[in-house]
Short mmCIF file of C-alpha atoms in Angstrom, two decimals:
data_model
loop_
_atom_site.label_atom_id
_atom_site.label_comp_id
_atom_site.label_asym_id
_atom_site.label_seq_id
_atom_site.Cartn_x
_atom_site.Cartn_y
_atom_site.Cartn_z
CA UNK A 287 -34.21 -5.59 -20.22
CA UNK A 288 -37.68 -5.30 -18.80
CA UNK A 289 -37.32 -1.71 -18.12
CA UNK A 290 -38.34 0.93 -20.87
CA UNK A 291 -35.57 3.40 -19.92
CA UNK A 292 -32.04 2.40 -20.43
CA UNK A 293 -30.25 1.40 -17.63
CA UNK A 294 -26.68 2.85 -17.24
CA UNK A 295 -24.23 1.74 -14.29
CA UNK A 296 -21.48 4.22 -13.37
CA UNK A 297 -18.54 2.71 -11.98
CA UNK A 298 -16.13 5.35 -10.85
CA UNK A 299 -14.25 6.00 -7.62
CA UNK A 300 -14.20 9.74 -7.61
CA UNK A 301 -17.52 11.02 -6.27
CA UNK A 302 -17.18 14.10 -7.99
CA UNK A 303 -16.73 12.48 -11.43
CA UNK A 304 -19.78 10.34 -10.56
CA UNK A 305 -21.72 13.49 -9.86
CA UNK A 306 -20.96 15.14 -13.11
CA UNK A 307 -21.52 12.06 -15.05
CA UNK A 308 -25.03 11.82 -13.40
CA UNK A 309 -25.76 15.44 -13.87
CA UNK A 310 -24.94 15.04 -17.66
CA UNK A 311 -26.97 11.96 -17.85
CA UNK A 312 -29.95 13.92 -16.26
CA UNK A 313 -30.41 15.51 -19.52
CA UNK A 314 -31.74 12.17 -21.21
CA UNK A 315 -34.01 9.62 -19.59
CA UNK A 316 -32.02 6.91 -17.97
CA UNK A 317 -32.08 5.08 -15.03
CA UNK A 318 -28.85 5.60 -13.43
CA UNK A 319 -27.16 3.36 -10.74
CA UNK A 320 -23.90 4.08 -9.39
CA UNK A 321 -20.86 2.03 -7.73
CA UNK A 322 -17.48 3.24 -6.11
CA UNK A 323 -15.21 0.52 -7.15
CA UNK A 324 -14.63 -2.45 -9.48
CA UNK A 325 -15.81 -5.18 -7.03
CA UNK A 326 -19.18 -3.39 -6.47
CA UNK A 327 -19.42 -2.39 -9.93
CA UNK A 328 -19.34 -6.04 -11.11
CA UNK A 329 -21.65 -7.21 -8.50
CA UNK A 330 -24.16 -4.41 -9.66
CA UNK A 331 -23.76 -5.32 -13.19
CA UNK A 332 -24.51 -8.88 -12.84
CA UNK A 333 -27.71 -8.00 -10.77
CA UNK A 334 -28.86 -5.03 -12.93
CA UNK A 335 -27.79 -6.29 -16.33
CA UNK A 336 -27.53 -2.79 -17.58
CA UNK A 337 -27.60 -1.48 -21.23
CA UNK A 338 -24.42 0.66 -20.61
CA UNK A 339 -21.79 0.40 -18.01
CA UNK A 340 -19.67 3.65 -17.83
CA UNK A 341 -16.54 2.12 -16.34
CA UNK A 342 -13.54 3.99 -14.94
CA UNK A 343 -10.23 2.16 -15.72
CA UNK A 344 -7.89 3.08 -12.51
CA UNK A 345 -9.91 2.20 -9.36
CA UNK A 346 -8.82 1.04 -6.08
CA UNK A 347 -9.59 -2.50 -4.90
CA UNK A 348 -9.24 -6.04 -6.62
CA UNK A 349 -10.77 -5.28 -9.81
CA UNK A 350 -9.75 -2.44 -12.05
CA UNK A 351 -11.75 -1.34 -15.02
CA UNK A 352 -9.95 -3.53 -17.46
CA UNK A 353 -10.90 -6.37 -15.24
CA UNK A 354 -14.54 -5.79 -14.80
CA UNK A 355 -14.90 -5.21 -18.58
CA UNK A 356 -13.39 -8.64 -19.29
CA UNK A 357 -15.78 -10.17 -16.61
CA UNK A 358 -18.92 -8.33 -18.31
CA UNK A 359 -17.55 -9.51 -21.79
CA UNK A 360 -17.34 -13.13 -20.52
CA UNK A 361 -20.84 -13.32 -18.93
CA UNK A 362 -23.46 -14.57 -21.32
CA UNK A 363 -26.25 -12.76 -19.47
CA UNK A 364 -24.33 -9.36 -20.16
CA UNK A 365 -23.96 -9.68 -23.76
CA UNK A 366 -26.39 -6.91 -24.57
CA UNK A 367 -24.21 -4.82 -22.35
CA UNK A 368 -21.96 -1.85 -23.93
CA UNK A 369 -18.87 -0.84 -22.21
CA UNK A 370 -17.46 2.49 -22.28
CA UNK A 371 -14.21 2.94 -20.39
CA UNK A 372 -13.54 6.28 -18.72
CA UNK A 373 -9.63 6.91 -18.30
CA UNK A 374 -7.16 9.73 -17.85
CA UNK A 375 -4.83 7.56 -19.79
CA UNK A 376 -4.81 7.87 -23.70
CA UNK A 377 -1.91 5.96 -24.61
CA UNK A 378 -2.13 3.44 -27.62
CA UNK A 379 -0.95 0.66 -24.96
CA UNK A 380 -4.13 1.56 -22.84
CA UNK A 381 -6.57 1.66 -26.07
CA UNK A 382 -5.09 -1.75 -26.86
CA UNK A 383 -5.85 -3.14 -23.34
CA UNK A 384 -9.26 -1.58 -23.52
CA UNK A 385 -9.74 -3.31 -26.90
CA UNK A 386 -8.35 -6.43 -25.45
CA UNK A 387 -10.80 -6.43 -22.43
CA UNK A 388 -13.91 -5.98 -24.89
CA UNK A 389 -14.64 -2.33 -24.57
CA UNK A 390 -17.07 -0.85 -27.00
CA UNK A 391 -15.96 2.89 -26.58
CA UNK A 392 -13.09 4.53 -24.72
CA UNK A 393 -13.50 8.21 -23.39
CA UNK A 394 -10.35 10.02 -22.25
CA UNK A 395 -10.66 12.35 -19.25
CA UNK A 396 -11.14 15.02 -19.12
CA UNK A 397 -13.95 14.16 -21.44
CA UNK A 398 -16.71 16.46 -22.73
CA UNK A 399 -20.17 15.89 -21.38
CA UNK A 400 -21.54 16.15 -25.12
CA UNK A 401 -19.34 13.42 -25.91
CA UNK A 402 -20.52 11.29 -23.31
CA UNK A 403 -24.16 11.92 -24.35
CA UNK A 404 -23.46 11.32 -28.04
CA UNK A 405 -21.60 8.05 -26.97
CA UNK A 406 -24.41 6.90 -24.89
CA UNK A 407 -27.05 7.90 -27.31
CA UNK A 408 -25.05 6.34 -30.19
CA UNK A 409 -24.52 3.01 -28.47
CA UNK A 410 -28.48 2.77 -27.45
CA UNK A 411 -29.53 3.98 -30.91
CA UNK A 412 -27.65 0.92 -32.58
CA UNK A 413 -29.54 -1.39 -30.54
CA UNK A 414 -29.04 -3.04 -27.05
CA UNK A 415 -27.52 -6.63 -27.52
CA UNK A 416 -25.18 -5.42 -30.62
CA UNK A 417 -21.89 -4.60 -29.58
CA UNK A 418 -19.78 -2.03 -31.75
CA UNK A 419 -16.18 -1.84 -31.59
CA UNK A 420 -14.72 1.63 -31.38
CA UNK B 40 -5.72 21.17 32.69
CA UNK B 41 -4.48 18.78 35.36
CA UNK B 42 -0.88 18.84 36.22
CA UNK B 43 -0.58 15.15 35.75
CA UNK B 44 -1.97 15.40 32.33
CA UNK B 45 0.08 18.43 31.64
CA UNK B 46 3.49 16.64 32.60
CA UNK B 47 2.25 13.61 30.38
CA UNK B 48 1.85 15.76 27.21
CA UNK B 49 5.01 17.85 28.10
CA UNK B 50 7.09 14.40 27.57
CA UNK B 51 5.92 14.09 23.98
CA UNK B 52 8.33 14.84 21.24
CA UNK B 53 5.57 16.32 19.16
CA UNK B 54 3.73 19.52 19.79
CA UNK B 55 0.20 19.49 21.01
CA UNK B 56 -1.98 22.68 21.07
CA UNK B 57 -5.78 23.20 21.99
CA UNK B 58 -7.22 26.59 20.60
CA UNK B 59 -10.48 27.99 21.17
CA UNK B 60 -12.69 28.83 18.19
CA UNK B 61 -11.17 32.56 18.47
CA UNK B 62 -7.93 31.04 18.19
CA UNK B 63 -6.91 31.69 21.78
CA UNK B 64 -4.38 29.21 22.90
CA UNK B 65 -6.16 27.09 25.58
CA UNK B 66 -3.08 24.49 26.11
CA UNK B 67 0.04 24.03 24.76
CA UNK B 68 2.69 21.71 25.71
CA UNK B 69 6.23 22.49 26.46
CA UNK B 70 7.67 21.39 22.97
CA UNK B 71 5.22 23.34 20.80
CA UNK B 72 5.60 26.62 23.39
CA UNK B 73 9.41 26.36 22.64
CA UNK B 74 8.76 25.84 18.86
CA UNK B 75 6.01 28.44 18.21
CA UNK B 76 6.58 31.00 21.29
CA UNK B 77 2.99 30.15 22.22
CA UNK B 78 1.63 31.28 25.51
CA UNK B 79 -1.63 29.99 26.82
CA UNK B 80 -4.47 32.66 27.18
CA UNK B 81 -3.15 34.71 24.30
CA UNK B 82 -4.33 34.41 20.77
CA UNK B 83 -2.07 32.42 18.43
CA UNK B 84 0.40 34.67 17.00
CA UNK B 85 1.59 32.64 13.86
CA UNK B 86 0.21 33.72 10.46
CA UNK B 87 -0.19 30.70 8.83
CA UNK B 88 -2.01 28.89 11.57
CA UNK B 89 -4.04 32.01 12.07
CA UNK B 90 -5.38 31.68 8.41
CA UNK B 91 -6.26 28.08 9.07
CA UNK B 92 -8.17 28.94 11.96
CA UNK B 93 -10.01 31.60 10.24
CA UNK B 94 -10.66 29.40 7.30
CA UNK B 95 -11.99 26.69 9.52
CA UNK B 96 -14.07 29.19 11.41
CA UNK B 97 -15.51 30.65 8.07
CA UNK B 98 -16.56 26.99 6.94
CA UNK B 99 -14.18 26.97 4.00
CA UNK B 100 -11.32 24.95 5.40
CA UNK B 101 -11.89 21.26 5.45
CA UNK B 102 -10.84 19.58 8.54
CA UNK B 103 -8.38 17.70 9.21
CA UNK B 104 -5.73 19.69 7.47
CA UNK B 105 -2.14 19.08 7.11
CA UNK B 106 0.26 21.80 6.35
CA UNK B 107 3.87 22.86 6.73
CA UNK B 108 4.67 26.05 8.47
CA UNK B 109 7.92 27.83 9.58
CA UNK B 110 9.07 27.89 12.92
CA UNK B 111 8.75 31.57 14.53
CA UNK B 112 11.17 30.68 17.42
CA UNK B 113 14.57 31.97 17.51
CA UNK B 114 16.00 29.55 19.73
CA UNK B 115 14.24 26.55 18.32
CA UNK B 116 16.37 24.03 16.25
CA UNK B 117 13.50 23.13 13.66
CA UNK B 118 12.90 25.60 11.03
CA UNK B 119 10.10 23.53 9.20
CA UNK B 120 7.08 21.87 11.24
CA UNK B 121 4.33 19.83 10.13
CA UNK B 122 0.85 20.55 11.65
CA UNK B 123 -2.19 18.32 11.42
CA UNK B 124 -5.37 20.49 12.62
CA UNK B 125 -8.78 18.98 13.65
CA UNK B 126 -11.87 19.81 15.70
CA UNK B 127 -10.70 19.56 19.10
CA UNK B 128 -11.96 16.51 21.07
CA UNK B 129 -12.38 18.63 23.98
CA UNK B 130 -15.39 21.03 23.45
CA UNK B 131 -15.47 23.62 20.57
CA UNK B 132 -12.07 24.83 19.00
CA UNK B 133 -9.31 23.01 17.28
CA UNK B 134 -6.67 20.46 18.26
CA UNK B 135 -3.06 20.80 16.60
CA UNK B 136 -0.22 18.16 16.39
CA UNK B 137 3.18 19.57 15.49
CA UNK B 138 5.86 17.50 14.25
CA UNK B 139 9.50 18.74 13.61
CA UNK B 140 10.02 18.14 9.98
CA UNK B 141 13.61 19.07 9.75
CA UNK B 142 15.18 15.72 10.39
CA UNK B 143 12.87 14.11 7.84
CA UNK B 144 13.75 16.71 5.32
CA UNK B 145 17.31 16.41 5.84
CA UNK B 146 17.06 12.67 4.95
CA UNK B 147 14.94 13.48 1.96
CA UNK B 148 17.37 16.08 0.77
CA UNK B 149 20.34 13.57 1.03
CA UNK B 150 18.11 10.93 -1.01
CA UNK B 151 17.41 13.54 -3.50
CA UNK B 152 20.88 14.84 -3.96
CA UNK B 153 21.90 11.21 -4.30
CA UNK B 154 19.18 10.65 -7.07
CA UNK B 155 20.27 13.84 -8.81
CA UNK B 156 23.79 12.73 -8.78
CA UNK B 157 22.62 9.46 -10.26
CA UNK B 158 20.28 11.07 -12.75
CA UNK B 159 22.54 13.95 -13.85
CA UNK B 160 25.98 12.79 -13.43
CA UNK B 161 26.08 8.96 -13.77
CA UNK B 162 23.37 7.61 -15.79
CA UNK B 163 25.09 8.74 -19.30
CA UNK B 164 28.49 7.54 -18.53
CA UNK B 165 27.25 4.24 -17.23
CA UNK B 166 25.07 3.90 -20.30
CA UNK B 167 28.02 4.49 -22.45
CA UNK B 168 30.30 2.05 -20.46
CA UNK B 169 27.86 -0.87 -20.05
CA UNK B 170 28.92 -2.03 -23.48
CA UNK B 171 32.31 -2.35 -22.17
CA UNK B 172 31.22 -3.96 -18.99
CA UNK B 173 29.53 -6.45 -21.05
CA UNK B 174 32.40 -7.33 -22.84
CA UNK B 175 34.77 -7.71 -19.62
CA UNK B 176 31.93 -9.88 -18.22
CA UNK B 177 32.06 -12.12 -21.36
CA UNK B 178 35.95 -12.45 -20.95
CA UNK B 179 35.41 -13.44 -17.31
CA UNK B 180 33.01 -15.93 -18.27
CA UNK B 181 35.47 -17.33 -20.98
CA UNK B 182 38.38 -17.29 -18.41
CA UNK B 183 36.19 -19.22 -15.94
CA UNK B 184 35.73 -22.09 -18.39
CA UNK B 185 39.27 -22.73 -18.83
CA UNK B 186 40.83 -25.86 -17.01
CA UNK B 187 41.15 -25.50 -13.50
CA UNK B 188 44.72 -26.56 -13.76
CA UNK B 189 45.65 -23.31 -15.79
CA UNK B 190 44.61 -21.20 -12.92
CA UNK B 191 46.74 -19.74 -10.16
CA UNK B 192 45.31 -18.94 -6.74
CA UNK B 193 45.89 -15.26 -7.84
CA UNK B 194 44.14 -15.64 -10.91
CA UNK B 195 41.07 -17.15 -9.18
CA UNK B 196 41.19 -14.12 -6.85
CA UNK B 197 41.35 -11.77 -9.59
CA UNK B 198 38.49 -13.38 -11.18
CA UNK B 199 36.29 -13.40 -8.04
CA UNK B 200 36.99 -10.13 -7.40
CA UNK B 201 36.36 -8.81 -11.07
CA UNK B 202 32.96 -10.57 -10.96
CA UNK B 203 31.92 -9.03 -8.00
CA UNK B 204 32.93 -5.64 -8.76
CA UNK B 205 31.23 -5.78 -12.35
CA UNK B 206 28.08 -7.15 -10.64
CA UNK B 207 27.94 -4.15 -8.37
CA UNK B 208 28.72 -1.70 -11.16
CA UNK B 209 25.80 -3.63 -13.11
CA UNK B 210 23.54 -2.97 -10.17
CA UNK B 211 24.51 0.69 -9.79
CA UNK B 212 24.10 1.20 -13.47
CA UNK B 213 20.53 -0.35 -13.30
CA UNK B 214 19.72 2.13 -10.41
CA UNK B 215 21.00 5.05 -12.61
CA UNK B 216 18.90 4.04 -15.26
CA UNK B 217 15.65 3.76 -13.36
CA UNK B 218 16.63 7.18 -11.59
CA UNK B 219 17.00 8.85 -14.83
CA UNK B 220 14.55 7.18 -17.03
CA UNK B 221 11.43 6.21 -15.04
CA UNK B 222 9.20 8.48 -12.76
CA UNK B 223 8.91 6.95 -9.33
CA UNK B 224 5.29 8.35 -9.05
CA UNK B 225 3.69 6.58 -12.25
CA UNK B 226 0.34 5.01 -12.71
CA UNK B 227 1.28 2.06 -15.12
CA UNK B 228 -1.03 -0.79 -14.85
CA UNK B 229 1.42 -3.90 -13.67
CA UNK B 230 0.28 -7.34 -13.90
CA UNK B 231 1.98 -9.01 -10.94
CA UNK B 232 2.80 -12.33 -12.57
CA UNK B 233 4.30 -10.31 -15.61
CA UNK B 234 6.30 -8.49 -13.27
CA UNK B 235 7.65 -11.61 -11.56
CA UNK B 236 8.60 -13.44 -14.72
CA UNK B 237 10.40 -10.43 -15.92
CA UNK B 238 12.30 -10.26 -12.57
CA UNK B 239 13.11 -13.96 -13.14
CA UNK B 240 14.63 -13.23 -16.61
CA UNK B 241 16.55 -10.57 -15.13
CA UNK B 242 18.02 -12.48 -12.08
CA UNK B 243 18.28 -15.87 -14.24
CA UNK B 244 21.90 -15.48 -14.47
CA UNK B 245 22.65 -14.26 -11.24
CA UNK B 246 20.73 -17.28 -9.71
CA UNK B 247 22.63 -19.59 -12.21
CA UNK B 248 25.86 -18.36 -10.76
CA UNK B 249 24.91 -18.86 -6.98
CA UNK B 250 23.20 -22.19 -7.95
CA UNK B 251 19.84 -20.93 -6.73
CA UNK B 252 16.66 -22.49 -8.54
CA UNK B 253 13.66 -19.95 -8.77
CA UNK B 254 9.90 -21.48 -8.58
CA UNK B 255 7.07 -19.32 -8.97
CA UNK B 256 3.72 -20.11 -7.65
CA UNK B 257 0.31 -18.24 -8.00
CA UNK B 258 -3.09 -19.62 -6.54
CA UNK B 259 -5.44 -16.88 -7.94
CA UNK B 260 -7.12 -16.98 -11.43
CA UNK B 261 -8.18 -13.44 -10.94
CA UNK B 262 -5.02 -11.77 -9.78
CA UNK B 263 -5.53 -8.30 -9.14
CA UNK B 264 -3.30 -5.55 -10.98
CA UNK B 265 -1.37 -2.97 -8.95
CA UNK B 266 -0.80 0.66 -10.22
CA UNK B 267 2.80 2.29 -9.87
CA UNK B 268 6.14 2.30 -11.66
CA UNK B 269 6.82 -0.94 -13.13
CA UNK B 270 10.51 -0.16 -13.52
CA UNK B 271 10.86 0.89 -9.84
CA UNK B 272 9.12 -1.98 -8.46
CA UNK B 273 11.25 -4.26 -10.55
CA UNK B 274 14.26 -2.34 -9.01
CA UNK B 275 12.91 -2.99 -5.57
CA UNK B 276 12.69 -6.59 -6.21
CA UNK B 277 16.03 -6.96 -8.01
CA UNK B 278 17.52 -5.12 -4.95
CA UNK B 279 16.20 -7.88 -2.64
CA UNK B 280 17.10 -10.65 -4.99
CA UNK B 281 20.78 -9.38 -5.12
CA UNK B 282 20.78 -9.35 -1.66
CA UNK B 283 19.28 -12.83 -1.20
CA UNK B 284 21.64 -14.33 -3.86
CA UNK B 285 24.41 -13.29 -1.58
CA UNK B 286 23.19 -14.87 1.51
CA UNK B 287 20.99 -17.94 0.26
CA UNK B 288 22.47 -21.44 0.82
CA UNK B 289 23.65 -22.36 -2.88
CA UNK B 290 22.03 -25.11 -4.27
CA UNK B 291 18.77 -24.52 -2.79
CA UNK B 292 15.23 -23.31 -4.09
CA UNK B 293 13.96 -19.59 -3.91
CA UNK B 294 10.33 -19.64 -4.16
CA UNK B 295 7.93 -16.72 -4.96
CA UNK B 296 4.47 -17.05 -4.26
CA UNK B 297 2.12 -14.63 -5.52
CA UNK B 298 -1.44 -14.22 -3.52
CA UNK B 299 -4.12 -11.65 -4.25
CA UNK B 300 -6.38 -11.43 -1.28
CA UNK B 301 -9.02 -8.62 -0.71
CA UNK B 302 -7.59 -5.28 -1.55
CA UNK B 303 -3.85 -6.49 -1.56
CA UNK B 304 -1.61 -8.33 -3.67
CA UNK B 305 1.01 -10.35 -1.75
CA UNK B 306 4.44 -11.31 -2.93
CA UNK B 307 6.05 -14.03 -0.71
CA UNK B 308 9.64 -14.76 -1.38
CA UNK B 309 11.03 -17.88 0.50
CA UNK B 310 14.61 -19.02 0.75
CA UNK B 311 17.04 -21.13 2.57
CA UNK B 312 19.84 -19.08 4.08
CA UNK B 313 20.95 -16.20 6.28
CA UNK B 314 18.00 -14.06 7.81
CA UNK B 315 18.50 -10.84 9.34
CA UNK B 316 18.80 -11.07 13.02
CA UNK B 317 15.63 -9.26 14.67
CA UNK B 318 17.81 -7.13 16.60
CA UNK B 319 19.68 -5.81 13.57
CA UNK B 320 16.80 -5.60 10.92
CA UNK B 321 16.13 -1.83 11.40
CA UNK B 322 20.07 -1.13 10.67
CA UNK B 323 19.98 -3.24 7.48
CA UNK B 324 17.22 -0.97 6.07
CA UNK B 325 19.31 2.11 6.22
CA UNK B 326 21.05 3.44 3.01
CA UNK B 327 24.43 2.89 2.47
CA UNK B 328 25.04 0.90 5.74
CA UNK B 329 28.30 -0.82 5.60
CA UNK B 330 29.04 -3.64 8.28
CA UNK B 331 32.45 -4.03 7.33
CA UNK B 332 35.18 -4.08 9.99
CA UNK B 333 37.58 -1.32 9.74
CA UNK B 334 40.96 -2.73 9.01
CA UNK B 335 39.67 -6.06 8.07
CA UNK B 336 41.62 -7.50 5.00
CA UNK B 337 38.82 -8.80 3.23
CA UNK B 338 34.94 -8.33 3.44
CA UNK B 339 33.10 -10.96 5.11
CA UNK B 340 29.81 -12.53 3.93
CA UNK B 341 27.84 -9.90 6.02
CA UNK B 342 29.31 -7.01 3.79
CA UNK B 343 28.73 -8.40 0.47
CA UNK B 344 25.62 -6.46 -0.41
CA UNK B 345 26.02 -2.87 -1.59
CA UNK B 346 24.31 -1.53 1.26
CA UNK B 347 21.59 -0.03 -1.12
CA UNK B 348 19.39 -2.77 -2.24
CA UNK B 349 17.12 -3.46 0.77
CA UNK B 350 16.81 0.16 1.87
CA UNK B 351 15.81 1.03 -1.81
CA UNK B 352 13.58 -1.64 -1.89
CA UNK B 353 11.64 -0.73 1.02
CA UNK B 354 11.48 2.97 0.12
CA UNK B 355 9.82 2.06 -3.30
CA UNK B 356 7.45 -0.31 -1.75
CA UNK B 357 6.32 2.31 1.00
CA UNK B 358 6.32 4.99 -1.94
CA UNK B 359 3.81 2.38 -3.49
CA UNK B 360 1.65 2.43 -0.22
CA UNK B 361 2.75 -1.05 0.43
CA UNK B 362 4.74 -2.53 3.39
CA UNK B 363 7.60 -5.11 3.73
CA UNK B 364 8.10 -7.66 6.22
CA UNK B 365 10.89 -10.34 6.81
CA UNK B 366 10.22 -13.54 8.87
CA UNK B 367 12.61 -16.19 9.77
CA UNK B 368 10.68 -19.68 10.00
CA UNK B 369 11.77 -23.04 11.04
CA UNK B 370 15.34 -21.83 11.66
CA UNK B 371 16.85 -21.32 8.15
CA UNK B 372 13.71 -20.72 6.07
CA UNK B 373 13.61 -16.86 5.53
CA UNK B 374 10.16 -15.28 4.26
CA UNK B 375 10.23 -11.87 2.77
CA UNK B 376 6.70 -10.57 2.11
CA UNK B 377 5.89 -7.61 0.15
CA UNK B 378 2.13 -6.27 0.26
CA UNK B 379 0.98 -3.86 -2.32
CA UNK B 380 -2.48 -2.36 -2.47
CA UNK B 381 -4.42 -3.79 -5.36
CA UNK B 382 -5.70 -1.31 -8.02
CA UNK B 383 -5.12 2.22 -8.32
CA UNK B 384 -4.07 4.10 -5.02
CA UNK B 385 -6.60 6.06 -3.62
CA UNK B 386 -6.07 9.72 -4.44
CA UNK B 387 -5.53 12.30 -1.86
CA UNK B 388 -7.43 14.76 -3.63
CA UNK B 389 -10.15 12.26 -4.81
CA UNK B 390 -12.89 14.57 -3.72
CA UNK B 391 -11.87 17.06 -6.36
CA UNK B 392 -12.59 17.03 -9.97
CA UNK B 393 -9.61 18.28 -12.00
CA UNK B 394 -9.59 21.67 -13.28
CA UNK B 395 -9.25 20.28 -16.69
CA UNK B 396 -12.38 18.29 -16.18
CA UNK B 397 -14.44 21.00 -14.70
CA UNK B 398 -13.44 23.39 -17.51
CA UNK B 399 -14.79 21.07 -20.03
CA UNK B 400 -18.09 20.73 -18.25
CA UNK B 401 -18.23 24.46 -17.92
CA UNK B 402 -17.43 24.78 -21.84
CA UNK B 403 -20.28 22.01 -22.52
CA UNK B 404 -22.82 22.95 -20.00
CA UNK B 405 -24.44 25.90 -22.24
CA UNK B 406 -24.42 23.72 -25.15
CA UNK B 407 -26.09 21.06 -23.24
CA UNK B 408 -28.77 23.34 -21.99
CA UNK B 409 -29.48 24.83 -25.50
CA UNK B 410 -29.71 21.26 -26.90
CA UNK B 411 -32.20 20.54 -23.99
CA UNK B 412 -34.32 23.48 -24.75
CA UNK B 413 -34.31 22.85 -28.39
CA UNK B 414 -35.42 19.46 -27.54
CA UNK B 415 -38.16 20.77 -25.35
CA UNK B 416 -39.40 23.19 -27.83
CA UNK B 417 -39.39 20.53 -30.61
CA UNK B 418 -41.36 18.19 -28.30
CA UNK B 419 -43.77 21.00 -27.57
CA UNK B 420 -44.38 21.68 -31.19
CA UNK B 421 -44.81 18.02 -31.89
CA UNK B 422 -47.41 18.09 -29.32
CA UNK B 423 -49.27 21.05 -30.56
CA UNK B 424 -49.16 19.31 -34.17
CA UNK B 425 -50.50 15.97 -32.48
CA UNK B 426 -53.35 18.06 -30.73
CA UNK B 427 -54.13 19.78 -33.96
CA UNK B 428 -54.37 16.52 -35.88
CA UNK B 429 -56.45 14.89 -33.27
CA UNK B 430 -58.95 17.71 -33.22
#
C-alpha cells in the first residue's frame, strides 16, 4: 500500500450499521471506504487493495460475504488484505463456512465497537500482508 | 373533483382518500366512504388514521406508511382494512389507499389452521408410523418383483393402489415434518446446486418408478447463493416433482438448468408431458383443488396429484420473494421456472439498527471516549516531553 494510513473497506448493506462502523473507526486514523453490497465491495477491493475489509455476510445481490471473502483470498493482489466477517449468525456451521472462505476474524452482531477497534488494531499491529487465522 | 373522475374512482374495489394536511377529507371514493363513514369536507374521525396524519405532520412518521386498521362502519363487511399512506400527488396533504384485508385474512387463517393441524396433530403420529410405512413399502416392492404369472388382475390393482396411497402418505408426512421442524422464515445460506442434488436424491426412487431420468446442468462457475429455508425450498421443489412425475411421459428426460444472472437465481425444470392448460393454470395453484368428477369410479390422470404440491410450491417461492412461471414450448415440452432473489433478502427495516446493536454501542461509547481522551492526554504529555528534550 502506498498510503500511510491503513485503508479499511466496509461492505455492509445496512446504512445505519455502516454509519456506526464509520463512527467507531473515526476514533482511529484510517482511510475508510464503503460499499453497500457484495458486488460493489468486490469491485472496490480490487481497486483499493485495502488493508482490511469489514464484510457483512448476508447481503442481497449475486455475491454474499463468504463469496467476496473467497474471491479476495483467491486474488494474488490482495494477499495482504485481512478480512473480518460481520454477521448476525454465530453457529458453528457458519464459523466453519467463514474459515473455509478464508476469513481472518469473525465478529457476531451485535458486535461491540471496542471489540471491532481491537480486532482492527490487532490485525494491523501484526503487519499487513500477514494473515492470522482466528 | 370532476364528476367523470369521481365516477372512475367510485368503480375501484379499493378505497381512495385524499386528505388535507389538517386531516380534512378532500376526496373519498364511494368504497372508502362506506368502510370508514367518511364525509368530504369534514376532519377524518378514525383514531388510527388521525395518529398517522399527526405523525406525518409532526415529521416523526415516515412516508409511505402501511398499517392495518379496524373498520368503523356498522354496515360494512370487512373488519380489517389495510392502509397505505403517502404524500398526496395533488398538492399538500396525504393520499391513502385502503384495501379490504378480510378475505386475505380468512385465507391466511385457513392455511394457518391447516399448518397447526399438521404441526400439532399429525407430525408425531406420522413420524412414528413412517417406520411401518417403510416396511409396507418394502413388501410392496418385493411383491412387485414376483413373476407376472402369479399375479391376478385384482393383485395388480391392490398393489397399484397401495403404492399410490403410500406415496401420498409419505408426501404428507414430509409436509408435516417440514411444518413442525423447519421455520419458514429462516435465513439459511443455500447453495442452489447442493439443493438440487439433495432434491435429486430425494426424488430418485419416484423418478425411477416412473421411468424418468434426471439431468442437471449449470453454466455458472460463480453461482449466487440464496437465503431462506432449505427444508421448505426443498418441499417446494419436491411438490412440483411429484406433480411432474405423475404427468410427464414415462421414459423421457427431466432437465434442470441452474442459472445465475444479475441478482437472481433461476431454476428451469423442463419435461415432456402434460402441461397445465393456460385457462386452468390459476385453478391448479389453489390449495386442495380436486378435479375428480363426482361419481366417477376411478380417478383419472388429472386427479392424481394431491392438490397441495403446486399451491404449496408457489406459496413457498412467493414467501422467499421469488416467482414461478410455467410455459409450454413446442407442443409437449413443459418448462417450469422458479426465480429466487440472490443473496439475503432486502430487509424491510434495513434502515434501522437492531435494538441490541444500538445498546452495545451505547454501552461502549463511553469507554471509547474515555480511551480517546486518555490517548489525547498521553499524546499531549509525549509532546511536552519531546519539546522539553529538544529545548
